[in-house]
PDB file of C-alpha atoms and ligand atoms in Angstrom:
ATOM      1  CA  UNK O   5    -222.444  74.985  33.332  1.00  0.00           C
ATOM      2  CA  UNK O   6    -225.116  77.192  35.255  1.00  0.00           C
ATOM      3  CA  UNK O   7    -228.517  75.066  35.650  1.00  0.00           C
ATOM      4  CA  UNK O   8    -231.368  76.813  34.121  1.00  0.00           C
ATOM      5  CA  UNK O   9    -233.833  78.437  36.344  1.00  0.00           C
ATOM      6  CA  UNK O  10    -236.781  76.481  37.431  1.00  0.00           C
ATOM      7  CA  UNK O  11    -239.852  77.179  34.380  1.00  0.00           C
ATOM      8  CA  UNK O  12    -243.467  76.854  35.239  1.00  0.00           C
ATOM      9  CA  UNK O  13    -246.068  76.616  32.797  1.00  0.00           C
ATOM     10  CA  UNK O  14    -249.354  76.337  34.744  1.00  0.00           C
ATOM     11  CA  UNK O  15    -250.867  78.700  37.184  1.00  0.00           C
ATOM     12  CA  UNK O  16    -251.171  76.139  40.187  1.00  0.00           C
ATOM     13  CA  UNK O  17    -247.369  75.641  39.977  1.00  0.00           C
ATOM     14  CA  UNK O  18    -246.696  79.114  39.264  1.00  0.00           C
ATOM     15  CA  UNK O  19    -248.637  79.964  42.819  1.00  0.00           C
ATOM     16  CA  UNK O  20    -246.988  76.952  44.887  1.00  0.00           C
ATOM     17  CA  UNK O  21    -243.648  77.924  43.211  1.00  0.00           C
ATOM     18  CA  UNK O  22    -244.032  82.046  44.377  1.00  0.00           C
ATOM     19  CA  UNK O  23    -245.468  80.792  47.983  1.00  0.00           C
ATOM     20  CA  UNK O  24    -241.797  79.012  47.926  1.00  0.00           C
ATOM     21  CA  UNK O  25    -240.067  81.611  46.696  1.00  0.00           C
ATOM     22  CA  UNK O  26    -241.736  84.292  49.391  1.00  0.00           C
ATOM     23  CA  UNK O  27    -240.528  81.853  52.303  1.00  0.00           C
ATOM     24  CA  UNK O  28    -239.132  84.045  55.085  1.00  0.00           C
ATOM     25  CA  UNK O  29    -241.247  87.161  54.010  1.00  0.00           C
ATOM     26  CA  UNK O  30    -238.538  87.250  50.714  1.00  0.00           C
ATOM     27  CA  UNK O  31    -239.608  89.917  48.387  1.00  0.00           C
ATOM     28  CA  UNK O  32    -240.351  88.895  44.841  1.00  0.00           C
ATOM     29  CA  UNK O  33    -239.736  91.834  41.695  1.00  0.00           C
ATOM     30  CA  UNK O  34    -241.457  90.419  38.445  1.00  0.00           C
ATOM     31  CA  UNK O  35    -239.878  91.211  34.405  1.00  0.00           C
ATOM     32  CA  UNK O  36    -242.581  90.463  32.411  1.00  0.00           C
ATOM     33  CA  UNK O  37    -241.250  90.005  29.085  1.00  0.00           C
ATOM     34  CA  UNK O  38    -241.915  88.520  25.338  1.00  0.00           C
ATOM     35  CA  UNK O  39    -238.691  86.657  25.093  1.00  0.00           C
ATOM     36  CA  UNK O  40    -235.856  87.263  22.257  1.00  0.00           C
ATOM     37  CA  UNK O  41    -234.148  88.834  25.516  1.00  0.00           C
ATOM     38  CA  UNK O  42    -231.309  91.419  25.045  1.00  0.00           C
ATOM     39  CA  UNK O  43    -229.427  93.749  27.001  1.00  0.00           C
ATOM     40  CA  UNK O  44    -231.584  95.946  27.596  1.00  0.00           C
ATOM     41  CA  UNK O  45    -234.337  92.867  29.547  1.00  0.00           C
ATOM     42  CA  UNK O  46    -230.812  91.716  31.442  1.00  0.00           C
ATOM     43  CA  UNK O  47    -230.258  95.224  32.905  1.00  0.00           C
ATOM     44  CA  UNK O  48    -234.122  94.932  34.098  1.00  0.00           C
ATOM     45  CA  UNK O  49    -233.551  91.643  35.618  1.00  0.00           C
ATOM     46  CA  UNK O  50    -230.315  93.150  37.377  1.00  0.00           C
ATOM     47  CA  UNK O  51    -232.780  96.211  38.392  1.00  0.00           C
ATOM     48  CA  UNK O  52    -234.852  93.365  39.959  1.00  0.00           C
ATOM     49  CA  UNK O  53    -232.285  91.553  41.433  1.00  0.00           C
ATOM     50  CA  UNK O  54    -230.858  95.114  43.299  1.00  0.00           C
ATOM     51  CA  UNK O  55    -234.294  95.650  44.743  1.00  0.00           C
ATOM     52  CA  UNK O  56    -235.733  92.216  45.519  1.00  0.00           C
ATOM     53  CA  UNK O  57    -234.448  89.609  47.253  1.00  0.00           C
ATOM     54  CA  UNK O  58    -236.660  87.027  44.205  1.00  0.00           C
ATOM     55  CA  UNK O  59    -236.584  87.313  41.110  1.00  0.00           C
ATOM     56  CA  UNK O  60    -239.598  86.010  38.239  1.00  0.00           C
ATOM     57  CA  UNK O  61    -239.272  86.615  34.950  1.00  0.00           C
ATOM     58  CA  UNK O  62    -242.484  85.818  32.509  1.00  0.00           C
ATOM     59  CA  UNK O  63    -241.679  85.076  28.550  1.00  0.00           C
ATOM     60  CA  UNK O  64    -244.893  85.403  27.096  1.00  0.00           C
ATOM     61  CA  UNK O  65    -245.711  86.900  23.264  1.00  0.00           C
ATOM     62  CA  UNK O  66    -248.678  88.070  23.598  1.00  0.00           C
ATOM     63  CA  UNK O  67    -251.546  87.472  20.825  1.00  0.00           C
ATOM     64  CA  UNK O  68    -253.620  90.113  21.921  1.00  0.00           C
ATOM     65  CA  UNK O  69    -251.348  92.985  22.020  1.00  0.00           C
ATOM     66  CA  UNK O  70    -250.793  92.321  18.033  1.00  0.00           C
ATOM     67  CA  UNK O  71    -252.935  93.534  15.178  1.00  0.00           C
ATOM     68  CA  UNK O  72    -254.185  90.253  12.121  1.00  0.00           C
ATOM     69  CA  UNK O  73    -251.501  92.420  10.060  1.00  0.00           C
ATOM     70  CA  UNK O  74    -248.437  92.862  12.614  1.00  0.00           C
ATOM     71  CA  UNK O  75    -245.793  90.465  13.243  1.00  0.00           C
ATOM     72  CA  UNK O  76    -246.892  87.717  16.037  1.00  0.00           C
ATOM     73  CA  UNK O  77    -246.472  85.012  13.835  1.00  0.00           C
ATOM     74  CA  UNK O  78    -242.647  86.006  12.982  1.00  0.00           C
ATOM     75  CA  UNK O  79    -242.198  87.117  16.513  1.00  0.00           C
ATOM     76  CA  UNK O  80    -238.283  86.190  17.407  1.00  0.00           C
ATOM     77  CA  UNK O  81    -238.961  83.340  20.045  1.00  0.00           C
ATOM     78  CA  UNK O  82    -236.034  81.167  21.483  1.00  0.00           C
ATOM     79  CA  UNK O  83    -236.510  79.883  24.622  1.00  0.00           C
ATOM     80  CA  UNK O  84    -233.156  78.028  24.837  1.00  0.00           C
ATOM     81  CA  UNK O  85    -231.639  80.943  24.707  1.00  0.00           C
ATOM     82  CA  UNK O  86    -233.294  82.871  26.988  1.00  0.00           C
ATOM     83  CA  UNK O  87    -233.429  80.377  30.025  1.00  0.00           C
ATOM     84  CA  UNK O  88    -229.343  80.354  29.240  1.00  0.00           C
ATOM     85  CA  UNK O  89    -229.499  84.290  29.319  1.00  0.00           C
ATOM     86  CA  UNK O  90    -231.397  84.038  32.424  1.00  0.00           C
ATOM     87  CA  UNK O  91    -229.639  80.799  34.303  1.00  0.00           C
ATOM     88  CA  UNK O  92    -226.314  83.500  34.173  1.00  0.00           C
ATOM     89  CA  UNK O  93    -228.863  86.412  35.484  1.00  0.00           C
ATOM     90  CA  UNK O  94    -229.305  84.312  38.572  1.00  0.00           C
ATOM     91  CA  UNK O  95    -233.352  84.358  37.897  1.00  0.00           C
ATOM     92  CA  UNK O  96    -235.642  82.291  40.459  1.00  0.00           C
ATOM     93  CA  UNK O  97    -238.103  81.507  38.300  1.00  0.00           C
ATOM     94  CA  UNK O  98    -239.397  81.474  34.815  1.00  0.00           C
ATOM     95  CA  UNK O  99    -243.719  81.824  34.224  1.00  0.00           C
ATOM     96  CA  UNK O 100    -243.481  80.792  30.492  1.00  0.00           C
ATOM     97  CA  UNK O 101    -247.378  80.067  29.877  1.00  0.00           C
ATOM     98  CA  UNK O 102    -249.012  79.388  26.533  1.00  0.00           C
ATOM     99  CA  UNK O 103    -251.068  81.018  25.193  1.00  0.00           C
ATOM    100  CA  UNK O 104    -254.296  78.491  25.755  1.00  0.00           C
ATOM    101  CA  UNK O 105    -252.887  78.761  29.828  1.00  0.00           C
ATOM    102  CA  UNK O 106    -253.074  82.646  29.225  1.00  0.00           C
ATOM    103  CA  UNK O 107    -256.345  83.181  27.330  1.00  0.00           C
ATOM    104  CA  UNK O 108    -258.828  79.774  28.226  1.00  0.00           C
ATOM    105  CA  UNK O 109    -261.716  78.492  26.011  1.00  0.00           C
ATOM    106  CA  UNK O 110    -264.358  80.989  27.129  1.00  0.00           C
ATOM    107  CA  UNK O 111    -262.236  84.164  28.148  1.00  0.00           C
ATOM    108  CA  UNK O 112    -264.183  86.543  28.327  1.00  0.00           C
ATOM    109  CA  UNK O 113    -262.605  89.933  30.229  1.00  0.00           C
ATOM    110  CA  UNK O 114    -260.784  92.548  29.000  1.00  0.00           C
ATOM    111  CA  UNK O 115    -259.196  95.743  30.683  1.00  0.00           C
ATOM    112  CA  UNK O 116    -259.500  99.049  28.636  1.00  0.00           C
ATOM    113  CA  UNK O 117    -257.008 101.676  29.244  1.00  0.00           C
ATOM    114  CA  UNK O 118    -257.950 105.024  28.979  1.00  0.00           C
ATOM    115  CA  UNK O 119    -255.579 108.735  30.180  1.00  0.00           C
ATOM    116  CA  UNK O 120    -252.523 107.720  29.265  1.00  0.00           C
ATOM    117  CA  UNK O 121    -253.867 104.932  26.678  1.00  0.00           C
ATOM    118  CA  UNK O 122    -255.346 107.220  24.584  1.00  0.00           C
ATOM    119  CA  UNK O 123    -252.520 109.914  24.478  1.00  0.00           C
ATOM    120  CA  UNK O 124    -252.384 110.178  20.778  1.00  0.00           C
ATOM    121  CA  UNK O 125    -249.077 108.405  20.449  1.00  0.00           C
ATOM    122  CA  UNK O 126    -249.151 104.617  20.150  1.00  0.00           C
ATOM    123  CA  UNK O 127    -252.326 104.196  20.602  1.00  0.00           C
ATOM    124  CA  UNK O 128    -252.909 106.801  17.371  1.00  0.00           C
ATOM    125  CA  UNK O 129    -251.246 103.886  15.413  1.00  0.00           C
ATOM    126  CA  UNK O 130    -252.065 100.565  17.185  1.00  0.00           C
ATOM    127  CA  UNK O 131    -255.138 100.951  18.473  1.00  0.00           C
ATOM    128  CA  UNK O 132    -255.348  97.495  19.626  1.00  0.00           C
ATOM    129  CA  UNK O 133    -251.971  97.597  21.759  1.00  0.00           C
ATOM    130  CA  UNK O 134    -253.086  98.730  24.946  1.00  0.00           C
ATOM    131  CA  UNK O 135    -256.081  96.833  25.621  1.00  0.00           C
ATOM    132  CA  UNK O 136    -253.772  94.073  24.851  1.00  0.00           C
ATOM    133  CA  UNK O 137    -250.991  95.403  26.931  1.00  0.00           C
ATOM    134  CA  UNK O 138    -253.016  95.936  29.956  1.00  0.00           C
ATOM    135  CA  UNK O 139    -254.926  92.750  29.848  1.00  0.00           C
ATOM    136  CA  UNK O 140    -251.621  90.464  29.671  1.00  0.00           C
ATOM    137  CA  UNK O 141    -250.266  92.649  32.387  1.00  0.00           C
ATOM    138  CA  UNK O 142    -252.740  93.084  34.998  1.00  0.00           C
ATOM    139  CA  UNK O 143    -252.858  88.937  34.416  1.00  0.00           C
ATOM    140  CA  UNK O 144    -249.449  88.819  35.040  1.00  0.00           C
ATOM    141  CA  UNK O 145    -249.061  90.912  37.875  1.00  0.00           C
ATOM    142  CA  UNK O 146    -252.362  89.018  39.996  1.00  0.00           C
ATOM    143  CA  UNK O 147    -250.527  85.600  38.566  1.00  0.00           C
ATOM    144  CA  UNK O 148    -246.926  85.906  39.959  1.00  0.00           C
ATOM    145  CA  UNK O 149    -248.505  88.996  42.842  1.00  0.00           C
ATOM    146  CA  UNK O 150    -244.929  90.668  42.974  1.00  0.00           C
ATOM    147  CA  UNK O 151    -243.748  93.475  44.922  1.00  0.00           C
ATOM    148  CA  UNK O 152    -242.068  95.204  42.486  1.00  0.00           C
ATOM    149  CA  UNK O 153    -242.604  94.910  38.360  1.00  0.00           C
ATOM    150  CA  UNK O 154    -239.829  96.357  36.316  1.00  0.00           C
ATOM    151  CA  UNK O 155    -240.516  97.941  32.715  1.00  0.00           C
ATOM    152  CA  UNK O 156    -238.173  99.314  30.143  1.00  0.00           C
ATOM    153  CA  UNK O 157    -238.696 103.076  29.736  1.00  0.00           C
ATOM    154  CA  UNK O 158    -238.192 102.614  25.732  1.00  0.00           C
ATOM    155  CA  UNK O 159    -241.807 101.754  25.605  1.00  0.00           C
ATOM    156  CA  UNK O 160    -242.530 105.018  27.849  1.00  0.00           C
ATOM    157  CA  UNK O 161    -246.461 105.302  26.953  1.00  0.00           C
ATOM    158  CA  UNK O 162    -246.834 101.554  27.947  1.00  0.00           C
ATOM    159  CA  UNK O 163    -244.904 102.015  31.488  1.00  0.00           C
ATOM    160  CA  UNK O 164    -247.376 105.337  31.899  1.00  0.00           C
ATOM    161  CA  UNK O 165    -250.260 103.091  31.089  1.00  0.00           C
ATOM    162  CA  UNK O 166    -249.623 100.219  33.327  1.00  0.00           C
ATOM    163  CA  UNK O 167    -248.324 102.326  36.075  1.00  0.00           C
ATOM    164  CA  UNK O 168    -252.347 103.913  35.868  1.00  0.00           C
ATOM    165  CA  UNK O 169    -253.417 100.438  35.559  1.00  0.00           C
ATOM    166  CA  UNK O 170    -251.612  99.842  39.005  1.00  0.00           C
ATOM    167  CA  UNK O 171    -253.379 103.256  40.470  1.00  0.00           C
ATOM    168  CA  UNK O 172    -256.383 102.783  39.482  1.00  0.00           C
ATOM    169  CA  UNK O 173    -257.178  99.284  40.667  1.00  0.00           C
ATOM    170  CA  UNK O 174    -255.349  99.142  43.500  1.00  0.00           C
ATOM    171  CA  UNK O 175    -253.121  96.665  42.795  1.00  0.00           C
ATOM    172  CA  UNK O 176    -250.367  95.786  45.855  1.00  0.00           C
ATOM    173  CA  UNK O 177    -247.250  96.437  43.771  1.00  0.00           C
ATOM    174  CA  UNK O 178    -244.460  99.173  42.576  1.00  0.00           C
ATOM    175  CA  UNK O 179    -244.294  99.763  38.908  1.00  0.00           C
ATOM    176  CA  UNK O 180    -240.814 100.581  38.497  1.00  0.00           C
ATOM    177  CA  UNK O 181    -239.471 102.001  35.031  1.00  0.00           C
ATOM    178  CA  UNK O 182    -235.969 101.787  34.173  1.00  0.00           C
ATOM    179  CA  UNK O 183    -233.915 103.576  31.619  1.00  0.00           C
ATOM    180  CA  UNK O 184    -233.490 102.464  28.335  1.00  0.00           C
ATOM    181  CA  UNK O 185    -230.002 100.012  26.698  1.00  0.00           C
ATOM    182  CA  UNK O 186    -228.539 101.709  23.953  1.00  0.00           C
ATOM    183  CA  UNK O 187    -225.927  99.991  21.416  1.00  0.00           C
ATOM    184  CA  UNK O 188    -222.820 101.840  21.301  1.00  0.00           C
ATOM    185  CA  UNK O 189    -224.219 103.609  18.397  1.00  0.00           C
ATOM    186  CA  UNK O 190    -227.034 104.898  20.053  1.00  0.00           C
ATOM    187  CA  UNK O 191    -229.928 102.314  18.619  1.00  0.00           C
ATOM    188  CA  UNK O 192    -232.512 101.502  21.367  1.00  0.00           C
ATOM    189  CA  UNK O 193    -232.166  97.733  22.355  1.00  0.00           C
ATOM    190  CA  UNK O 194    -235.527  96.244  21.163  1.00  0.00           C
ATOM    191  CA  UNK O 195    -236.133  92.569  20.006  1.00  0.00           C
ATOM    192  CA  UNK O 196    -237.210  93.398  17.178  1.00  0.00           C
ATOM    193  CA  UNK O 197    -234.190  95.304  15.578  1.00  0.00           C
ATOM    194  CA  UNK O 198    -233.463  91.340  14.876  1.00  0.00           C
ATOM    195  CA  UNK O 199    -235.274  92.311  11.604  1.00  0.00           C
ATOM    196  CA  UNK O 200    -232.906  95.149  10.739  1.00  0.00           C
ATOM    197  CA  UNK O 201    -229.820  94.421   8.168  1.00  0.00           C
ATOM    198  CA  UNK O 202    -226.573  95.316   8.725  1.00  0.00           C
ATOM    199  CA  UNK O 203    -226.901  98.763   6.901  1.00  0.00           C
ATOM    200  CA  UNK O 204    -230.433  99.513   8.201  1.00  0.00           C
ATOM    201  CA  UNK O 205    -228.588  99.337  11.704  1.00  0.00           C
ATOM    202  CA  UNK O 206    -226.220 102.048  11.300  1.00  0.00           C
ATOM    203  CA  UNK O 207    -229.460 103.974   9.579  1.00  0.00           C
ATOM    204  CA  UNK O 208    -231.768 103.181  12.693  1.00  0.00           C
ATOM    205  CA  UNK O 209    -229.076 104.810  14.864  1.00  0.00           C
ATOM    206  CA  UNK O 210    -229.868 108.225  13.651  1.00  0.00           C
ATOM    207  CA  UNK O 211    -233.114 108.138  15.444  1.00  0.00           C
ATOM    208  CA  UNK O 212    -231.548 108.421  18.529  1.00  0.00           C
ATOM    209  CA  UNK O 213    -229.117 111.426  17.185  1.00  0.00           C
ATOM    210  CA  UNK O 214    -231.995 113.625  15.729  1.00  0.00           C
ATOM    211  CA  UNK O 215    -234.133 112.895  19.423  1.00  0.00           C
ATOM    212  CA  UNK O 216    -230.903 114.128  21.344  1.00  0.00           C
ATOM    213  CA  UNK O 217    -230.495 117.087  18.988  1.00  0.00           C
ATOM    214  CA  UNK O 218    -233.678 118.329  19.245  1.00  0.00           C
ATOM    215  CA  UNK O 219    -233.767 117.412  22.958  1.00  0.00           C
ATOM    216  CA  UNK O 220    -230.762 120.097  22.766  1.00  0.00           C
ATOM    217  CA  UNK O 221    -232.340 122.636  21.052  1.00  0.00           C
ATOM    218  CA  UNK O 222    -235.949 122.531  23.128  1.00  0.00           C
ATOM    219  CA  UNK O 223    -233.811 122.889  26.188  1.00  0.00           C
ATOM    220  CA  UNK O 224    -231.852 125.545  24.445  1.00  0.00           C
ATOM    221  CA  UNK O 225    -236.052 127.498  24.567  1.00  0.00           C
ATOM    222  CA  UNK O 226    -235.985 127.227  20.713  1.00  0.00           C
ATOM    223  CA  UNK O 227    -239.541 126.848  19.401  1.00  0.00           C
ATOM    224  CA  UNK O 228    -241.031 123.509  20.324  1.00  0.00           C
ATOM    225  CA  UNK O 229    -243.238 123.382  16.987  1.00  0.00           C
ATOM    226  CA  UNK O 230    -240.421 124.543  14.804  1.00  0.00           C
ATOM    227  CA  UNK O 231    -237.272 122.183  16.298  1.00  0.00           C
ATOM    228  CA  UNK O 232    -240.120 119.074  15.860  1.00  0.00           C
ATOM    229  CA  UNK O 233    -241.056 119.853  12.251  1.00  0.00           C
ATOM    230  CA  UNK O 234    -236.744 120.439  11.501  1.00  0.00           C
ATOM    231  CA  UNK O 235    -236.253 117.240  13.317  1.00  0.00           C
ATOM    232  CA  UNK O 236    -239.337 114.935  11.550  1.00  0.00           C
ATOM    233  CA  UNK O 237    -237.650 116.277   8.216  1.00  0.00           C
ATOM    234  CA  UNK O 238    -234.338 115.253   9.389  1.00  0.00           C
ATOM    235  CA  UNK O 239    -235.928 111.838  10.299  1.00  0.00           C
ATOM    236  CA  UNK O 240    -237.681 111.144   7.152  1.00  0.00           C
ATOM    237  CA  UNK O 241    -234.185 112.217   4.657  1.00  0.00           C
ATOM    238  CA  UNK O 242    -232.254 109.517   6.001  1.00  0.00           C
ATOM    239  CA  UNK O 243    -235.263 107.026   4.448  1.00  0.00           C
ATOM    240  CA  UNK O 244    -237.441 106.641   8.147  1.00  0.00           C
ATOM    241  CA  UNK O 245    -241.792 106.742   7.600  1.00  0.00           C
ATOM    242  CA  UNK O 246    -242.486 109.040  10.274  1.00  0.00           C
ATOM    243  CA  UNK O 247    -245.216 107.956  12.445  1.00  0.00           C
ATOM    244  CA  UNK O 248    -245.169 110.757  14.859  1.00  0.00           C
ATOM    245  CA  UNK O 249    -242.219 113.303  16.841  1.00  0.00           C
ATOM    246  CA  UNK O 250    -243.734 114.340  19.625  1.00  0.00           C
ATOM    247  CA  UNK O 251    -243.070 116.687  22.721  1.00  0.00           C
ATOM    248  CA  UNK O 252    -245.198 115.888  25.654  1.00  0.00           C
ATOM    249  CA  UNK O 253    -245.738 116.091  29.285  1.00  0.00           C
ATOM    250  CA  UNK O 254    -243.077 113.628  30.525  1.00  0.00           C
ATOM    251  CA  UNK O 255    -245.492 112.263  33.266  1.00  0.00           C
ATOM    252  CA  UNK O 256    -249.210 112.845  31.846  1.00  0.00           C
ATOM    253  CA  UNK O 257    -248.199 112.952  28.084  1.00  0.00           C
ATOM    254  CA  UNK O 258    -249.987 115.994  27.745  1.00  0.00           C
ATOM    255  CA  UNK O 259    -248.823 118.056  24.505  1.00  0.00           C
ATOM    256  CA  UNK O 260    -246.373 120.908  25.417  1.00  0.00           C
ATOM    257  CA  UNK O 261    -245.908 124.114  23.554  1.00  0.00           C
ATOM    258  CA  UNK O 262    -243.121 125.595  25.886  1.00  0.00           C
ATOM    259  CA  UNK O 263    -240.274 124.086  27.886  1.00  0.00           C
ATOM    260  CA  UNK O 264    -242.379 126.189  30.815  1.00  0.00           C
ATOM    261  CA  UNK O 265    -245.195 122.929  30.427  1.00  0.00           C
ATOM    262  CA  UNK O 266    -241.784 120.350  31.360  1.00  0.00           C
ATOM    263  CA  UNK O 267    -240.247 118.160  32.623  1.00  0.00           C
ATOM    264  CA  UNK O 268    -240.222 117.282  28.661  1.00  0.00           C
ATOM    265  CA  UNK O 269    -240.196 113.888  26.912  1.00  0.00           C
ATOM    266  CA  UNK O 270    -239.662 113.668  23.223  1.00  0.00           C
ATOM    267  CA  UNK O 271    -241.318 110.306  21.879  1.00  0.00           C
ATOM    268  CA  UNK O 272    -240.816 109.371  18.510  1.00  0.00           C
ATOM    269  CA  UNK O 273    -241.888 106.624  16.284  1.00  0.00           C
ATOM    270  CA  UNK O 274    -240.526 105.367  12.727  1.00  0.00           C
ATOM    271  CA  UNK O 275    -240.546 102.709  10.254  1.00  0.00           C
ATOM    272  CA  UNK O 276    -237.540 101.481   8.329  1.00  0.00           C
ATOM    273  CA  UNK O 277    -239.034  98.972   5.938  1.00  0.00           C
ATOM    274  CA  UNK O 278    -240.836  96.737   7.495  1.00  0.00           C
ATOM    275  CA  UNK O 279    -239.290  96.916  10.981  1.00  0.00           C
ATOM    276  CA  UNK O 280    -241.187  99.776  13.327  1.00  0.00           C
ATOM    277  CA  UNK O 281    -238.842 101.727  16.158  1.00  0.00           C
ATOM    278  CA  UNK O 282    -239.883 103.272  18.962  1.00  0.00           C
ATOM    279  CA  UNK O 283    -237.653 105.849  20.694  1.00  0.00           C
ATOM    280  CA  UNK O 284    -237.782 108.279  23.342  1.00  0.00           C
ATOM    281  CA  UNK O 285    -235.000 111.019  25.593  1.00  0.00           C
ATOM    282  CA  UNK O 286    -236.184 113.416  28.564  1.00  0.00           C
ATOM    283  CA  UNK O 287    -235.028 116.678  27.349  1.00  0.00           C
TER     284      UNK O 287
HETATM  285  O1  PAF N 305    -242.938  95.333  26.719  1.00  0.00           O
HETATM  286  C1  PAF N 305    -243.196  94.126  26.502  1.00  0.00           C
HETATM  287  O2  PAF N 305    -242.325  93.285  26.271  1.00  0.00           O
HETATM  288  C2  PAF N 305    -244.661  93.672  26.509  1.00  0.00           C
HETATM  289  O3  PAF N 305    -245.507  94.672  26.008  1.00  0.00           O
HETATM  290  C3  PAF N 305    -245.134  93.197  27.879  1.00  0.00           C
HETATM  291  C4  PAF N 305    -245.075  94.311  28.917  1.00  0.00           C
HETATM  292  C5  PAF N 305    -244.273  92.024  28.358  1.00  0.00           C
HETATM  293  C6  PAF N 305    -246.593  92.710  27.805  1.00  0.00           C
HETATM  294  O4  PAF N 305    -246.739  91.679  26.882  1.00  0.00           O
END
């Protein structure tokens, strides 16, 4: 049986066990994650492992990145699993806080995003994400002070946001995105489709079929307005709430109105029920 990587709850150990793991000038590349890992956190971890010679990986769900009425509470969590998940990934190290470790009687600072935070996207829906987001982050990456931090491209605004984050306060890492894990029918690999049935799983995959479509016909110079409002209709008759379809800048998020504005990323975001999917393709 693989032995589980080493876990650390507590910064002090956390520190002593990164000094350890830097011996011999080793790079370290962090995955900060929530835990319910899938597929799509293993191929970051192998990302890490092909450009570091360390490799942390954080579980943390973080309180602050959820709204009272969003789903921290019935947050998959499985920690068993995961350290078995990651004891097979060949992972150094586990920084698996709580959330009293994370967020002390008295805490009292709080990093507000702005540019790519307040892009009209995510943040036009969850307004308390980012703050969240870039708090938990800009913790974790002074915590475990990696070289390299891999995030998953499926949550595009939030790599754009904490690769600002990284800019703007000088902060001695690389924020390194990497391409999203599909399931052979095209759904985005995302904890949370744990909360999609059977049938709803075969309906979330059309998300990805209408973004490559339209992808298509934007490259193909149709009109950018026109293909979006065709696609959000196609979107919304297979039983999706649209929250938004959106063309945009692929590296300031800026709205487009021609493929001349590209490189072009189509971002979309949907609910099915009760379960909310993010999506996004470079066209
Ligand atoms: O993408 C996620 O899983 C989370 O938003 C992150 C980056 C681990 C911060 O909690």
């Amino acid at each position: 049986m693989t032995q589980h990587p080493r876990v650390v709850s507590n910064v002090p150990a956390l520190r002593r066990a990164i000094d350890a793991l830097r011996r011999g000038r080793a790079t370290v590349a962090l995955v900060p994650t929530m835990g319910a890992l899938h597929k799509g956190h293993l191929a970051l971890v192998r990302q890490a492992r092909r450009r570091a010679k360390r490799v942390v990986v954080s579980i943390f769900v973080n309180p602050t990145q959820f709204a009272p009425n969003e789903d921290f509470g019935s947050y998959p969590r499985d920690l068993k699993q995961d350290l078995t998940a990651l004891a097979e990934a060949n992972v150094d190290l586990v920084w698996a806080p709580n959330v009293k470790t994370m967020y002390p009687d008295g805490f009292a600072t709080r990093i507000v995003p702005e540019g790519p935070a307040k892009a009209g996207l995510e943040d036009a829906f969850r307004p308390h994400f980012f703050g969240g987001v870039a708090t938990v982050v800009t913790k974790l990456l002074v915590q475990c002070s990696p070289d390299i931090a891999i995030f998953g491209e499926k949550d595009y605004q939030q790599l754009k946001v904490i690769s600002r984050i990284a800019t703007d306060l000088d902060l001695p890492v690389k924020i390194v995105g990497a391409p999203i894990v599909r399931e052979t029918n095209g759904l985005a690999m995302s904890s949370r489709n744990a909360y999609l049935s059977e049938a709803q799983r075969e309906v979330a995959a059309s998300l990805h079929r209408v973004l490559k479509d339209c992808a298509r016909r934007i490259a193909g110079k149709e009109h950018i307005a026109r293909v979006l409002d065709e696609c959000s209709a196609d979107i919304e008759s297979v039983g999706f709430t649209l929250d938004y379809l959106e063309a945009r800048h692929a590296d300031s998020l800026a709205k487009v109105e021609s493929i001349k504005d590209g490189p072009i990323r189509l971002l979309v975001a949907a609910r099915l029920g009760a379960t909310r999917l993010i999506d996004n393709v470079a066209v």
